[in-house]
PDB file of C-alpha atoms in Angstrom:
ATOM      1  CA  UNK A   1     -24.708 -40.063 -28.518  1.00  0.00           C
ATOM      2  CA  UNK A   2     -26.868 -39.006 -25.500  1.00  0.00           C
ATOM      3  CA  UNK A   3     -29.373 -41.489 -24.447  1.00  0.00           C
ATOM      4  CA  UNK A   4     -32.650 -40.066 -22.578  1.00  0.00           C
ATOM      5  CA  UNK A   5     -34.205 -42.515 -20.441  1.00  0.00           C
ATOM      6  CA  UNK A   6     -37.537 -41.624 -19.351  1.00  0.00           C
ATOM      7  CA  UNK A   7     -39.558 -43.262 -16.589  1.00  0.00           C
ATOM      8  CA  UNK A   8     -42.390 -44.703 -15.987  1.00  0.00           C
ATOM      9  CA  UNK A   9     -43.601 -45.532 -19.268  1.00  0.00           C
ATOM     10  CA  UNK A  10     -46.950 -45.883 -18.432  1.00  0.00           C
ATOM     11  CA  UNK A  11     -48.191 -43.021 -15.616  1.00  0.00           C
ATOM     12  CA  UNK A  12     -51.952 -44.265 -14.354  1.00  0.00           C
ATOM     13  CA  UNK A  13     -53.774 -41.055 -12.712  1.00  0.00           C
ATOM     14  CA  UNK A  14     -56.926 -39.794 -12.073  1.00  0.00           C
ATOM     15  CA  UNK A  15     -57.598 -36.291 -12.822  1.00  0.00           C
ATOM     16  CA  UNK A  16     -56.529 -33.620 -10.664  1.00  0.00           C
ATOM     17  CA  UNK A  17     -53.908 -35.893  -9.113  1.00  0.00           C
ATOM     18  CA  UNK A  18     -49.882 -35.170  -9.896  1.00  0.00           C
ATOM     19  CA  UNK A  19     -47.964 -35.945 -12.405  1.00  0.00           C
ATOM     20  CA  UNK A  20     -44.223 -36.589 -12.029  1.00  0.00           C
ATOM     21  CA  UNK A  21     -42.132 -37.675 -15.386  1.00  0.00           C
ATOM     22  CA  UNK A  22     -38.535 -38.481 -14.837  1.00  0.00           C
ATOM     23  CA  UNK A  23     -36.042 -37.855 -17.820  1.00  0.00           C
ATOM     24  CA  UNK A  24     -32.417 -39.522 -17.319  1.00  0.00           C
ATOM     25  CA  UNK A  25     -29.482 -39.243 -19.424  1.00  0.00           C
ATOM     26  CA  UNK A  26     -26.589 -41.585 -20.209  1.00  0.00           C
ATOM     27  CA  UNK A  27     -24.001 -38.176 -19.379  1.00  0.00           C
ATOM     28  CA  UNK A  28     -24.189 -34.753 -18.402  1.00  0.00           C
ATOM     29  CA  UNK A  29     -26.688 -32.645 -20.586  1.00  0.00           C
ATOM     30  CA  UNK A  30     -26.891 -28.680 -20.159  1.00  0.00           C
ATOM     31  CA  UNK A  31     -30.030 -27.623 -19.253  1.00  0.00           C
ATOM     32  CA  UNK A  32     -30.232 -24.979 -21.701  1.00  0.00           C
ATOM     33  CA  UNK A  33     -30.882 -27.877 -24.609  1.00  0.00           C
ATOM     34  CA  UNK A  34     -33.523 -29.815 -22.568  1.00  0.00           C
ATOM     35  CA  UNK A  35     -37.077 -29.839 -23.596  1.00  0.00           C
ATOM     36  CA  UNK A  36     -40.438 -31.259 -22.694  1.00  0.00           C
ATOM     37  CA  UNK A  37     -42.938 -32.126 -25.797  1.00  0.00           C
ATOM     38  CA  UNK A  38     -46.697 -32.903 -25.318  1.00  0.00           C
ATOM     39  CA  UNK A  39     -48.408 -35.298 -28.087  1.00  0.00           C
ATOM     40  CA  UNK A  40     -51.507 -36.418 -28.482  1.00  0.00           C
ATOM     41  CA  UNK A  41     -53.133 -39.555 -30.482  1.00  0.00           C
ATOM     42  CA  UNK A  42     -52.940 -38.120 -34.409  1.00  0.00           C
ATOM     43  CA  UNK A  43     -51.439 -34.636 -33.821  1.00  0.00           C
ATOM     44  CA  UNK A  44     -47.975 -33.353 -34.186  1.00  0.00           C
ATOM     45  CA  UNK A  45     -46.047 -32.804 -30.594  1.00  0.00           C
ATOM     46  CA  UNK A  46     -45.687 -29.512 -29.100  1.00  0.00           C
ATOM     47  CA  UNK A  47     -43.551 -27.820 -27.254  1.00  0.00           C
ATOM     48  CA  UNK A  48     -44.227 -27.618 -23.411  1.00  0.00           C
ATOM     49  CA  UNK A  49     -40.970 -26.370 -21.562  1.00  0.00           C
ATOM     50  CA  UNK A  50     -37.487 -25.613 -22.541  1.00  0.00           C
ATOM     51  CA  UNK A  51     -34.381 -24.639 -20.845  1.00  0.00           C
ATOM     52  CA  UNK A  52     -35.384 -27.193 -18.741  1.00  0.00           C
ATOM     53  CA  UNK A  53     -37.605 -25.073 -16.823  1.00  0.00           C
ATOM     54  CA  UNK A  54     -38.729 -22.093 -18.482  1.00  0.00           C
ATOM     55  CA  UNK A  55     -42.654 -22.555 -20.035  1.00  0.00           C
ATOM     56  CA  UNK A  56     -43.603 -22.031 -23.610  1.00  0.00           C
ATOM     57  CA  UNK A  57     -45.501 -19.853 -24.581  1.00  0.00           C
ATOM     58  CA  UNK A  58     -49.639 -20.643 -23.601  1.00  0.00           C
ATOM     59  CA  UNK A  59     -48.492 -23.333 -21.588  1.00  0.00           C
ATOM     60  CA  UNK A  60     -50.231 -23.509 -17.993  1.00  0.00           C
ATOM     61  CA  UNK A  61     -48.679 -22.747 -15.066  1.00  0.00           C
ATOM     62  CA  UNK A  62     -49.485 -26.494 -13.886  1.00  0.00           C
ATOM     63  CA  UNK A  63     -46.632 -27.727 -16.132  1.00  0.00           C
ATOM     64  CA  UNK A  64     -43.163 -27.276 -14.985  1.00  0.00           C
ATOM     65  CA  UNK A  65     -39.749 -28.426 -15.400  1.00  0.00           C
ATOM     66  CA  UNK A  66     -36.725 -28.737 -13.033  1.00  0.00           C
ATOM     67  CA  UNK A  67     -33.768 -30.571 -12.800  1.00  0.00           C
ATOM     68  CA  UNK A  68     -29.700 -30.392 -14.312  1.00  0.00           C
ATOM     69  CA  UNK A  69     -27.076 -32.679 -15.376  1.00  0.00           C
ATOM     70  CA  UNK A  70     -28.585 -36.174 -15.585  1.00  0.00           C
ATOM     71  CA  UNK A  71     -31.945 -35.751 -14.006  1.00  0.00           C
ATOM     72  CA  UNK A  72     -34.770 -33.907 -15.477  1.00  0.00           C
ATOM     73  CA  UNK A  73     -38.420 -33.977 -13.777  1.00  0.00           C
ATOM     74  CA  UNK A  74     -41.912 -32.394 -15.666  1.00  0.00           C
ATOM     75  CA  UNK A  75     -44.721 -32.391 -13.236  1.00  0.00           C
ATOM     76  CA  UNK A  76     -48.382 -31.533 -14.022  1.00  0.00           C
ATOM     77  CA  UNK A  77     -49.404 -30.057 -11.072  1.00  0.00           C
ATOM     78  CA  UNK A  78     -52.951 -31.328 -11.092  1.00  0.00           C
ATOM     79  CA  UNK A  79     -54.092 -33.465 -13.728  1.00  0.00           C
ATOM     80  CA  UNK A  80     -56.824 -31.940 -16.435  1.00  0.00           C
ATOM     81  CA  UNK A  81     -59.034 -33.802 -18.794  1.00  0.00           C
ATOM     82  CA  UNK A  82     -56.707 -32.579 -21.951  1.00  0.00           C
ATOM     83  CA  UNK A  83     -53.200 -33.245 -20.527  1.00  0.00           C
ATOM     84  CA  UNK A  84     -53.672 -37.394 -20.868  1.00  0.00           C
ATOM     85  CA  UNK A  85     -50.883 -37.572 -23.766  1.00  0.00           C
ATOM     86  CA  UNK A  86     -47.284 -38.706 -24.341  1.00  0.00           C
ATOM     87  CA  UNK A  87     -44.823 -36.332 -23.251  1.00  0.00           C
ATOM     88  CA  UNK A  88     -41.314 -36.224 -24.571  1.00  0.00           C
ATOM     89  CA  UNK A  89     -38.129 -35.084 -22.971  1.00  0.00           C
ATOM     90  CA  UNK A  90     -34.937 -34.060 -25.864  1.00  0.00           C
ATOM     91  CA  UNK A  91     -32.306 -32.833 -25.625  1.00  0.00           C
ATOM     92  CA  UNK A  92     -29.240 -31.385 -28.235  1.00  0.00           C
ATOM     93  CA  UNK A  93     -25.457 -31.918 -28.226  1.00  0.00           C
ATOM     94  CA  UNK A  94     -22.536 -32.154 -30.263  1.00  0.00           C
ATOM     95  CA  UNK A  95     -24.494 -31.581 -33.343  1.00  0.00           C
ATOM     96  CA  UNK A  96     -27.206 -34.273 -32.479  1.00  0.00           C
ATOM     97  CA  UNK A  97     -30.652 -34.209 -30.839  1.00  0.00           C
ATOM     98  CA  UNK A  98     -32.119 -37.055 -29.327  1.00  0.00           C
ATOM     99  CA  UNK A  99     -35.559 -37.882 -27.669  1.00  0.00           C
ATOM    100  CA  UNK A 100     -36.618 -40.594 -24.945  1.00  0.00           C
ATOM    101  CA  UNK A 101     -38.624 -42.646 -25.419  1.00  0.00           C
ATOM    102  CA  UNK A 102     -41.999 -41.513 -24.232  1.00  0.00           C
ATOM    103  CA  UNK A 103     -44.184 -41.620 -20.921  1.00  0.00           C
ATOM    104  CA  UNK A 104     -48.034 -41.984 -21.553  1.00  0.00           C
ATOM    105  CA  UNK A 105     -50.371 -40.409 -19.147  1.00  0.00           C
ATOM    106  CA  UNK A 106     -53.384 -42.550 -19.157  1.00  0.00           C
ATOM    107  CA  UNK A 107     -56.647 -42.212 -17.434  1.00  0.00           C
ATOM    108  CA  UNK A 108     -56.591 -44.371 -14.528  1.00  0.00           C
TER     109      UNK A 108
ATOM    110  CA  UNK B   1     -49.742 -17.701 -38.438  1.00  0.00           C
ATOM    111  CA  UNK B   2     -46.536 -19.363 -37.758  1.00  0.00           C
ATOM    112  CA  UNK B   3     -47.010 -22.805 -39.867  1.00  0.00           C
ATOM    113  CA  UNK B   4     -45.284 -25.618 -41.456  1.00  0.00           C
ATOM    114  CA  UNK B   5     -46.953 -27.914 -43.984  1.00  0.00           C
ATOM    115  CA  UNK B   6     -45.798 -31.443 -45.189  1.00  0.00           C
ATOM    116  CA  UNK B   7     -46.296 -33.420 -47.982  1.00  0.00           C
ATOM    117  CA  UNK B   8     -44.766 -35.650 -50.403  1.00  0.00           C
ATOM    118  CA  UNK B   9     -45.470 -38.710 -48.570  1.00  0.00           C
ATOM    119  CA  UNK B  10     -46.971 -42.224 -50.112  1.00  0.00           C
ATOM    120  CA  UNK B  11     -45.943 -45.803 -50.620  1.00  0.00           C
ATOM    121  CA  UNK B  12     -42.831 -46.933 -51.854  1.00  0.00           C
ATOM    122  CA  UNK B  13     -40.992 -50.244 -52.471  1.00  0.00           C
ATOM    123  CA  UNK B  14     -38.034 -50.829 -50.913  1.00  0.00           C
ATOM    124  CA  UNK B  15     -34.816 -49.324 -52.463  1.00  0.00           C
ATOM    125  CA  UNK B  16     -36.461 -46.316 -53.745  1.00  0.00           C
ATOM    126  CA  UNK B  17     -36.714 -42.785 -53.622  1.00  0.00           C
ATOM    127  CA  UNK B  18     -39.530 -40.395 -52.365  1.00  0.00           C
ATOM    128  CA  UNK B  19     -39.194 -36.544 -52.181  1.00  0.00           C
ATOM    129  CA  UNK B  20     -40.715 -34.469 -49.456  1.00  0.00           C
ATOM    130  CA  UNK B  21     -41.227 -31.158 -48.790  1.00  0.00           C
ATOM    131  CA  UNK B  22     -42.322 -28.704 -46.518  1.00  0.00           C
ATOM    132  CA  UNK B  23     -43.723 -24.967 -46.832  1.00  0.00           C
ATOM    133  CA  UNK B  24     -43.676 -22.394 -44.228  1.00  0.00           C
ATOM    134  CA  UNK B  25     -45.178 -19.448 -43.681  1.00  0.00           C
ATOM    135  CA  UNK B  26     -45.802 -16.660 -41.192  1.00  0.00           C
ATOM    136  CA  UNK B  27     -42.432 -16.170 -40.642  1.00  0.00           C
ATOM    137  CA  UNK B  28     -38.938 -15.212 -41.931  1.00  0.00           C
ATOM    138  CA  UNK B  29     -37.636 -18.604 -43.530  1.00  0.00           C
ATOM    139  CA  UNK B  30     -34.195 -17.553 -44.345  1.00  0.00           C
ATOM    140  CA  UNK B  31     -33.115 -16.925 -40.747  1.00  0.00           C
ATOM    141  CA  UNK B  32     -34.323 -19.995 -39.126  1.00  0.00           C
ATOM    142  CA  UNK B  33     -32.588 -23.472 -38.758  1.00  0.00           C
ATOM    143  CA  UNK B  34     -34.896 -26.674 -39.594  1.00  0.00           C
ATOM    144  CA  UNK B  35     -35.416 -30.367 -39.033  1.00  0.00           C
ATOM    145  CA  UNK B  36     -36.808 -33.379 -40.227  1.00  0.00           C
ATOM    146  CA  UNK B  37     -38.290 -35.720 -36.975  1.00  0.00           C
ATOM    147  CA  UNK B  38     -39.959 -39.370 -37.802  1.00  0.00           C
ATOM    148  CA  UNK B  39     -42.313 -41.217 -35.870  1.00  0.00           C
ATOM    149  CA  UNK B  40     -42.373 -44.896 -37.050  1.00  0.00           C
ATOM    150  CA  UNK B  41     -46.129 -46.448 -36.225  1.00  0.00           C
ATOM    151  CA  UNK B  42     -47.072 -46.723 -32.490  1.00  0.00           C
ATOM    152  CA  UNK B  43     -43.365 -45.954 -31.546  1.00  0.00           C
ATOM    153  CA  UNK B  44     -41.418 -42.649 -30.285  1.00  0.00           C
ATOM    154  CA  UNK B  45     -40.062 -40.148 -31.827  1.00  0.00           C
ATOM    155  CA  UNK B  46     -36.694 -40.192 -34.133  1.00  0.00           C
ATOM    156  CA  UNK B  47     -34.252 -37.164 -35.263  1.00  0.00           C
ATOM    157  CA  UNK B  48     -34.193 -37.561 -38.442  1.00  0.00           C
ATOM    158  CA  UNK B  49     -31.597 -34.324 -39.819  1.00  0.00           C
ATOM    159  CA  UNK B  50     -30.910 -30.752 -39.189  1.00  0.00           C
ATOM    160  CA  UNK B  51     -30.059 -27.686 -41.897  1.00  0.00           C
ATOM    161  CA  UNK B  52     -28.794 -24.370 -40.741  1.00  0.00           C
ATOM    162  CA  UNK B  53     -30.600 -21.184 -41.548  1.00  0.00           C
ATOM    163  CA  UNK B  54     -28.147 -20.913 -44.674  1.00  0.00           C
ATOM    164  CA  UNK B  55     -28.298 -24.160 -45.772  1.00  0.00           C
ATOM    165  CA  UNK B  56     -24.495 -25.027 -45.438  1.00  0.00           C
ATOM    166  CA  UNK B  57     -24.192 -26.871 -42.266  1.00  0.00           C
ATOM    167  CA  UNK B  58     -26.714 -30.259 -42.325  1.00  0.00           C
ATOM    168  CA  UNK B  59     -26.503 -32.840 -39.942  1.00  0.00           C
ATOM    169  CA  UNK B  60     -27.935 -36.756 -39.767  1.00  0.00           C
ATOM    170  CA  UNK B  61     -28.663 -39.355 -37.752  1.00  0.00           C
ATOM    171  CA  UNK B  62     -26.616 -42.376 -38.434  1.00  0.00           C
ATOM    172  CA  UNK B  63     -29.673 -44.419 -39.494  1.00  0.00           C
ATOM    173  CA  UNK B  64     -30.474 -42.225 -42.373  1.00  0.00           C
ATOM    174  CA  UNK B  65     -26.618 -41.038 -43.313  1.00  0.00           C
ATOM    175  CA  UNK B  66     -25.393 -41.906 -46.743  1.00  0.00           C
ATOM    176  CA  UNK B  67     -29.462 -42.135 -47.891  1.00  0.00           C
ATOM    177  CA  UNK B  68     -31.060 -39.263 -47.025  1.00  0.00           C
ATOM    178  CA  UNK B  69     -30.493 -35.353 -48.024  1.00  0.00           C
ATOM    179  CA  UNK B  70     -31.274 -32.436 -46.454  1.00  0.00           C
ATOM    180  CA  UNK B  71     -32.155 -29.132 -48.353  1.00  0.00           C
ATOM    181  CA  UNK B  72     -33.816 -25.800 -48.352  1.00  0.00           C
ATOM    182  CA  UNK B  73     -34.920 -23.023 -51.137  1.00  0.00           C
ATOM    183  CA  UNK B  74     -35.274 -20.155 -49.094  1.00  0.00           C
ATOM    184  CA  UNK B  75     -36.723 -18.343 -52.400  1.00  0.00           C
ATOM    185  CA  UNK B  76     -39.443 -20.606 -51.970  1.00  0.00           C
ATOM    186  CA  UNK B  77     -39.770 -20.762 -48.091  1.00  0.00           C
ATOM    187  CA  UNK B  78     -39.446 -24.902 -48.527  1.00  0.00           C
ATOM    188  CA  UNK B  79     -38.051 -27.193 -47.059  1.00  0.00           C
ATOM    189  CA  UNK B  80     -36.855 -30.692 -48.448  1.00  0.00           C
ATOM    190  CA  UNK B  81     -35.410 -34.235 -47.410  1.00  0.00           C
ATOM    191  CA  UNK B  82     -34.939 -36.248 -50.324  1.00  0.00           C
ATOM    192  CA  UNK B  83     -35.033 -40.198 -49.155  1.00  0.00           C
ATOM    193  CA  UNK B  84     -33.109 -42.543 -51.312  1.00  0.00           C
ATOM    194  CA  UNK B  85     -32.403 -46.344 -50.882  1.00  0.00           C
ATOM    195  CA  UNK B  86     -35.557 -46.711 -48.304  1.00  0.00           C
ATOM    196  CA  UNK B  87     -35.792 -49.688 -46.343  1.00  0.00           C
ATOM    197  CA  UNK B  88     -39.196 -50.865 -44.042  1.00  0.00           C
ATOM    198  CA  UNK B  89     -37.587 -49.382 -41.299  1.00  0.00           C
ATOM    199  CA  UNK B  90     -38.065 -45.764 -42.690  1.00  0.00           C
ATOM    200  CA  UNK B  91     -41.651 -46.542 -42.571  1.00  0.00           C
ATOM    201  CA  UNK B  92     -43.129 -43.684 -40.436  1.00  0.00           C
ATOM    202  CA  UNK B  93     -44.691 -40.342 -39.975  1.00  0.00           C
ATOM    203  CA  UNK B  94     -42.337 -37.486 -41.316  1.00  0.00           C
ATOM    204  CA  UNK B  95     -42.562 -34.268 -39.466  1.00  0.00           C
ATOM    205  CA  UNK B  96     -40.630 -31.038 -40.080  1.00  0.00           C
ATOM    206  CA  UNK B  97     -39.903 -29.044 -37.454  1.00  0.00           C
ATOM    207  CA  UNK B  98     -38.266 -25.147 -37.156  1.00  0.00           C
ATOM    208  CA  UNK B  99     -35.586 -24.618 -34.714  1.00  0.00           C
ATOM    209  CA  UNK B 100     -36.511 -22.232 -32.814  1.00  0.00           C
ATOM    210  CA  UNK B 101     -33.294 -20.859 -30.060  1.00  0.00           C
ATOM    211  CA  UNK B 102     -34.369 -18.334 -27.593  1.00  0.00           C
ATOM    212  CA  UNK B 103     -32.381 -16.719 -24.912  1.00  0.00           C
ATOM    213  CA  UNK B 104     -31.944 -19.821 -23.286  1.00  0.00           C
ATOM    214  CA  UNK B 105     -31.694 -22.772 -25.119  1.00  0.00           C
ATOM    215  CA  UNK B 106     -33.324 -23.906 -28.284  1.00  0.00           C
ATOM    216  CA  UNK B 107     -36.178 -26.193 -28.889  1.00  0.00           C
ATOM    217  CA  UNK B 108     -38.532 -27.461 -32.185  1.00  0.00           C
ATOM    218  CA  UNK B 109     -41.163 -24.938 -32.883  1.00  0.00           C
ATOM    219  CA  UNK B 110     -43.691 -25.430 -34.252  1.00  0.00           C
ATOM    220  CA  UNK B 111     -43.694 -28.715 -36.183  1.00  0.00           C
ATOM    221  CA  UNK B 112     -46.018 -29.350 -39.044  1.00  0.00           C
ATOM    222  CA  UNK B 113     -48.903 -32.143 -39.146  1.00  0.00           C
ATOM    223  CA  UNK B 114     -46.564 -34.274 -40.775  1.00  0.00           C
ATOM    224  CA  UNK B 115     -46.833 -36.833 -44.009  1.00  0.00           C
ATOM    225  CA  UNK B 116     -46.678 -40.671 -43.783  1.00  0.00           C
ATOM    226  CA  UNK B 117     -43.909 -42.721 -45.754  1.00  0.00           C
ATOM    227  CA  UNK B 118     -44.673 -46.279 -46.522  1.00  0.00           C
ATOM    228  CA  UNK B 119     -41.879 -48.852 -47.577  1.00  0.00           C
ATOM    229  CA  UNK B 120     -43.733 -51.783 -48.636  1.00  0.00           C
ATOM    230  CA  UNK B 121     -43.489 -54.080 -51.417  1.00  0.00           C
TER     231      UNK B 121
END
């Protein structure tokens, strides 16, 4: 099984600062089946980016994805208010889909 | 809309059984694969179990394997996991989730507001 390692777990920023949220995995994962998930405090999670990079539908051009094989990256561009959440990275292979663990973006 | 609603969820003792379900609407159930995601208290979230669009390929996470089935009536445009032999550990927030593959890649969209499962004696 594919283990997603995401770092930091806690991100302290200010708004309209950057955002960068590493996703690692334990081997190669194809980009096509990595995606970034937004949750906040008593809602269900939502989908942010897939295909590694491409953006989800209504999702602001200050969120984007990059990276390929082991290394994944979402960066907020400049922080808003609304984006201080838990974001997600997942990803799908041989028949299983797995998540990491979490990085909070807190109000610093 | 495009939505996905849970329910089913409640307290139950340890070693038994608890039914959920999920209805859809705003879109054609039949052709779209589905999941079950859990989100124990304060912690990340968990794959849970997969069903194809027909219902005749499932898949599971070895935590729930042997105790948990998957299943869908698409005459009915629901969606069920039925939970047997719980343990504390399957305490958490159930979520179902549609699979949603584009032209590149596929990703869970949308998921529903999910229902909370209790193991506690």
């Amino acid at each position: 099984e594919i283990v997603l390692t995401q770092s930091p777990g806690t991100l302290s920023l200010s708004p309209g600062e950057r955002a960068t949220l590493s996703c690692r995995a334990s081997q190669s994962v194809s980009s096509s089946y990595l995606a970034w998930y937004q949750q906040k405090p008593g809602q269900a999670p939502r989908v942010l980016i897939y295909g590694a990079s491409s953006r989800a539908t209504g999702i602001p051009d200050r969120f984007s994805g990059s990276g390929s094989g082991t290394d994944f990256t979402l960066t907020i561009s400049r922080l808003e208010p609304e984006d201080f959440a838990v974001y997600y990275c997942q990803q799908y292979g041989s028949s299983r889909w797995t998540f990491g663990q979490g990085t909070k973006v807190e109000i610093k | 809309q495009v939505q996905l609603v849970e329910s089913g969820g409640g307290v139950v003792q340890p070693g038994g059984s608890l039914r959920l379900s999920c209805a859809a609407s705003g879109f054609t159930f039949s052709s779209y694969g589905l999941h079950w995601v859990r989100q124990a208290p304060g912690k990340g979230l968990e794959w849970v179990t997969f069903i194809r669009y027909g219902g005749d390929i499932k898949y599971y996470a070895d935590s729930v394997k042997g105790r948990f089935t998957i299943s869908r009536d698409n005459s009915k445009n629901t969606l069920y996991l039925q939970m047997n032999s719980l343990r504390a550990e399957d305490t958490a927030v159930y979520y179902c989730a549609r699979s949603f593959r584009g032209v590149v890649g596929e990703w869970f969209d949308p998921w529903g507001q999910g229902t909370l499962v209790t193991v506690s004696s």
